[in-house]
Amino acid sequence: MDLVPLCGNPISMLLWIEPERRGVMLKGLHFLLTYACTLECDHCFVYGSPTAPGTFSVSQIREALDEAVRMGGIEWIYFEGGEPFLYYALLLEGLRLAGVMGFKTGVVTNAYFATTEEDAELWLYPLAESGLADCAISDDAFHFGTEQETPAKRALRAARRLGLSSDTICIEQPTVGVASRGADERGAPIIQGGAMFRGRAVEKLAAGLPRRPWHELTDCPYEDLAAPGRVHLDAYGNVHLCQGLCMGNMWQTPLSELAENYDPQAHPICGPLLRGGPARLAEEHALPHADAYVDACHFCYALRLSLLDRFPQCLAPRQVYGLR
Ligand code: SF4
């Protein structure tokens, strides 16, 4: 919590007020370089697919990176998607520009290009040359079924041979386990596997899972909406705090201004979420809802869907809600 003194003398220094929280100091920008992907995974929270539109141009990347410099404080630039290797020349240029500007860089990929280890090396070598600091590779059954020798494993071995810092991201089919922590939680069903119930995951994975009463879902479990450390950017200009939940549009208002003026409590979606999670979001906007949801994200996403037309600037693009 930031505190400010009421005035400078030693006695009144004992009195403090909490200032209005406004503006945010970001450390990372994640480019959703494209929403297009080679795959159409059930757990994808941005509805990536081979037909998904929405890819950056090189001048848009340049503009966003210039804003990153203007803002100060940004350390990391990531390129992800969708599948960023689908726009390989653009990816390389984005990495080069970010490197020249002094940012650390990372990519997230499904490694579809790794037909052999030698080929994987061919694709990854220019990234290593650009100074890439982190290579995250999706390797799970959603991406590759039950194959043992996956493109991701080939890419990981190639990346390590090239000296790239790399790791895998593994999300599993949701299963029901039993909580073992805390007296209240012990024995309660929990969802395991790491899938987030937003986007296509809601449509494809939520059916049949145990649900919690809506009034228990009183906080946002995964995003720091009051002081986000990173945001995702898409080619339409949306600056995402969580997938489809936006701070604003950087093609309408420069990113540095959006960050400087971000007022989480005044945001029509983040404000209620901060005050009491999805339950409060439903109450403040008087939204109809079901009695129970898989988790807070499932509830939040369902509510946001019903608010799309009321807050098109804050809830965008429609395609990450499965709409066109
Ligand atoms: S509760 Fe909503 S804003 Fe928070 S992480 Fe889940 S979907 Fe995102």
XYZ file of N, CA and C in Angstrom, residues 190-284:
285
model
N -11.471 -29.682 -5.885
C -10.729 -28.626 -6.577
C -10.462 -29.081 -8.019
N -10.310 -28.103 -8.909
C -10.048 -28.414 -10.311
C -8.539 -28.370 -10.534
N -7.990 -29.461 -11.062
C -6.550 -29.531 -11.312
C -6.281 -29.482 -12.813
N -5.054 -29.180 -13.183
C -4.656 -29.234 -14.594
C -4.152 -27.924 -15.137
N -4.523 -26.808 -14.499
C -3.958 -25.514 -14.890
C -4.735 -24.770 -15.960
N -5.827 -25.339 -16.500
C -6.599 -24.603 -17.510
C -7.314 -23.435 -16.833
N -7.382 -22.308 -17.547
C -8.114 -21.132 -17.057
C -9.479 -21.118 -17.737
N -10.539 -20.912 -16.979
C -11.874 -20.970 -17.564
C -12.290 -19.622 -18.148
N -11.623 -19.305 -19.259
C -11.937 -18.119 -20.049
C -11.872 -18.555 -21.509
N -12.518 -17.795 -22.392
C -12.435 -18.096 -23.816
C -12.962 -19.481 -24.150
N -12.254 -20.150 -25.080
C -12.750 -21.446 -25.562
C -12.789 -22.491 -24.451
N -11.971 -22.320 -23.420
C -11.962 -23.285 -22.317
C -13.329 -23.378 -21.651
N -14.057 -22.269 -21.599
C -15.395 -22.287 -20.991
C -16.323 -23.137 -21.851
N -16.244 -22.881 -23.150
C -17.125 -23.601 -24.083
C -16.814 -25.094 -24.098
N -15.519 -25.448 -24.033
C -15.106 -26.835 -24.272
C -14.849 -27.660 -23.011
N -14.468 -27.008 -21.901
C -13.954 -27.791 -20.770
C -14.795 -27.703 -19.492
N -15.713 -26.747 -19.438
C -16.400 -26.513 -18.146
C -17.487 -27.546 -17.850
N -18.064 -28.147 -18.895
C -19.203 -29.058 -18.684
C -18.807 -30.227 -17.779
N -19.677 -30.530 -16.833
C -19.476 -31.710 -15.991
C -18.578 -31.495 -14.787
N -17.933 -30.321 -14.692
C -17.056 -30.086 -13.542
C -17.872 -29.588 -12.342
N -17.406 -29.873 -11.124
C -18.124 -29.374 -9.945
C -18.129 -27.849 -9.912
N -19.142 -27.281 -9.279
C -19.287 -25.810 -9.276
C -19.414 -25.278 -7.855
N -19.045 -24.013 -7.709
C -19.152 -23.353 -6.402
C -20.249 -22.305 -6.453
N -20.930 -22.076 -5.335
C -21.978 -21.046 -5.329
C -21.412 -19.692 -5.748
N -22.183 -18.932 -6.520
C -21.690 -17.659 -7.070
C -21.236 -16.692 -5.985
N -21.939 -16.687 -4.832
C -21.627 -15.671 -3.810
C -20.305 -15.946 -3.087
N -19.720 -17.146 -3.331
C -18.391 -17.435 -2.738
C -17.256 -16.908 -3.612
N -17.572 -16.492 -4.839
C -16.519 -16.116 -5.788
C -16.292 -14.613 -5.683
N -15.534 -14.235 -4.657
C -15.436 -12.822 -4.282
C -14.073 -12.194 -4.529
N -13.230 -12.878 -5.279
C -12.012 -12.174 -5.707
C -11.506 -12.703 -7.040
N -10.614 -11.895 -7.624
C -9.962 -12.270 -8.881
C -8.685 -13.001 -8.503
N -8.594 -14.298 -8.789
C -7.479 -15.076 -8.239
C -6.152 -14.940 -8.967
N -6.147 -14.456 -10.190
C -4.912 -14.557 -10.985
C -4.294 -13.239 -11.436
N -5.059 -12.185 -11.559
C -4.514 -10.944 -12.098
C -4.460 -9.867 -11.018
N -3.388 -9.093 -11.012
C -3.294 -7.955 -10.110
C -3.889 -6.749 -10.833
N -5.196 -6.610 -10.752
C -5.878 -5.563 -11.521
C -5.594 -4.169 -10.956
N -5.194 -4.094 -9.679
C -4.885 -2.793 -9.089
C -3.527 -2.288 -9.542
N -2.586 -3.179 -9.689
C -1.225 -2.770 -10.073
C -0.620 -3.816 -10.997
N -1.143 -3.918 -12.209
C -0.629 -4.960 -13.110
C 0.837 -4.737 -13.449
N 1.592 -5.836 -13.527
C 3.007 -5.733 -13.878
C 3.230 -5.842 -15.378
N 2.257 -6.452 -16.055
C 2.398 -6.584 -17.509
C 1.001 -6.529 -18.146
N 0.987 -6.155 -19.416
C -0.265 -6.175 -20.179
C 0.002 -6.876 -21.510
N -1.075 -7.350 -22.123
C -0.983 -7.938 -23.457
C -1.535 -6.936 -24.473
N -0.869 -6.854 -25.603
C -1.278 -5.917 -26.655
C -1.710 -6.698 -27.876
N -2.800 -6.265 -28.532
C -3.137 -6.922 -29.800
C -3.137 -5.915 -30.944
N -3.252 -6.442 -32.145
C -3.116 -5.611 -33.347
C -4.243 -4.598 -33.490
N -5.359 -4.824 -32.804
C -6.470 -3.860 -32.862
C -6.231 -2.686 -31.910
N -5.159 -2.784 -31.121
C -4.841 -1.713 -30.172
C -5.287 -2.014 -28.754
N -5.955 -3.155 -28.549
C -6.449 -3.467 -27.200
C -5.291 -3.746 -26.241
N -5.389 -3.165 -25.063
C -4.380 -3.357 -24.016
C -5.041 -4.203 -22.920
N -4.719 -5.489 -22.928
C -5.443 -6.455 -22.089
C -4.828 -6.558 -20.689
N -5.680 -6.442 -19.674
C -5.269 -6.708 -18.292
C -5.435 -8.192 -17.979
N -6.476 -8.764 -18.540
C -6.737 -10.200 -18.549
C -7.304 -10.399 -19.959
N -7.277 -11.599 -20.480
C -7.707 -11.768 -21.867
C -9.118 -11.213 -22.085
N -9.234 -10.211 -22.967
C -10.539 -9.632 -23.275
C -10.997 -8.561 -22.302
N -10.208 -8.297 -21.276
C -10.526 -7.241 -20.296
C -9.450 -6.159 -20.441
N -9.861 -4.987 -20.949
C -8.854 -4.032 -21.422
C -8.801 -2.740 -20.617
N -7.572 -2.220 -20.565
C -7.312 -0.899 -19.972
C -7.796 0.185 -20.923
N -7.749 -0.078 -22.215
C -8.166 0.881 -23.241
C -7.587 0.470 -24.568
N -7.616 1.414 -25.533
C -7.121 1.104 -26.868
C -5.933 2.009 -27.210
N -4.790 1.404 -27.462
C -3.564 2.193 -27.663
C -3.490 2.841 -29.045
N -4.370 2.496 -29.957
C -4.401 3.225 -31.239
C -5.257 4.484 -31.109
N -6.064 4.536 -30.039
C -6.866 5.751 -29.795
C -6.214 6.666 -28.767
N -5.580 6.056 -27.764
C -4.878 6.822 -26.715
C -3.496 6.194 -26.557
N -2.425 6.969 -26.646
C -1.093 6.359 -26.533
C -0.966 5.501 -25.272
N -0.238 4.400 -25.432
C -0.073 3.445 -24.333
C 0.448 4.111 -23.065
N 1.400 5.025 -23.229
C 1.969 5.690 -22.049
C 0.877 6.465 -21.297
N -0.036 7.087 -22.058
C -1.135 7.837 -21.415
C -2.124 6.897 -20.745
N -2.410 5.788 -21.419
C -3.337 4.812 -20.819
C -2.790 4.333 -19.482
N -1.485 4.015 -19.466
C -0.877 3.499 -18.232
C -0.868 4.581 -17.151
N -0.559 5.793 -17.557
C -0.463 6.898 -16.592
C -1.820 7.217 -15.966
N -2.876 7.089 -16.765
C -4.204 7.473 -16.283
C -5.055 6.309 -15.807
N -4.483 5.105 -15.806
C -5.277 3.939 -15.398
C -5.734 4.097 -13.949
N -7.046 4.045 -13.781
C -7.639 4.198 -12.453
C -8.481 2.944 -12.193
N -7.879 1.943 -11.558
C -8.557 0.642 -11.457
C -9.922 0.709 -10.782
N -10.052 1.551 -9.750
C -11.346 1.605 -9.045
C -12.441 2.208 -9.908
N -12.056 3.098 -10.849
C -13.058 3.748 -11.703
C -13.380 2.916 -12.950
N -12.575 1.888 -13.203
C -12.809 1.035 -14.380
C -14.113 0.253 -14.146
N -15.013 0.235 -15.137
C -16.330 -0.370 -14.884
C -16.313 -1.873 -14.616
N -15.230 -2.554 -15.006
C -15.156 -4.001 -14.730
C -14.137 -4.259 -13.612
N -12.959 -3.663 -13.734
C -11.910 -3.918 -12.715
C -12.332 -3.390 -11.341
N -13.006 -2.233 -11.310
C -13.432 -1.652 -10.028
C -14.248 -2.656 -9.219
N -15.382 -3.133 -9.765
C -16.166 -4.128 -9.022
C -15.374 -5.397 -8.702
N -14.538 -5.862 -9.646
C -13.754 -7.077 -9.369
C -12.835 -6.853 -8.177
N -12.249 -5.661 -8.087
C -11.368 -5.358 -6.955
C -12.161 -5.242 -5.662
N -13.386 -4.742 -5.757
C -14.193 -4.547 -4.537
C -14.797 -5.852 -4.021
N -14.887 -6.869 -4.863
C -15.507 -8.111 -4.367
C -15.644 -9.184 -5.428
N -14.693 -9.209 -6.365
C -14.655 -10.298 -7.346
C -15.874 -10.330 -8.255
N -16.044 -11.442 -8.970
C -17.172 -11.558 -9.892
C -18.537 -11.389 -9.195
N -18.632 -11.819 -7.942
C -19.924 -11.671 -7.226
C -20.307 -10.193 -7.173
N -19.328 -9.340 -6.885
C -19.593 -7.905 -6.801
C -19.851 -7.318 -8.204
N -19.164 -7.843 -9.200
C -19.383 -7.380 -10.572
C -20.844 -7.629 -10.971
N -21.350 -8.802 -10.626
C -22.756 -9.127 -10.939
C -23.701 -8.183 -10.205
N -23.386 -7.928 -8.937
C -24.280 -7.083 -8.128
C -24.267 -5.635 -8.617
N -23.068 -5.089 -8.836
C -22.990 -3.659 -9.205
C -23.645 -3.376 -10.556
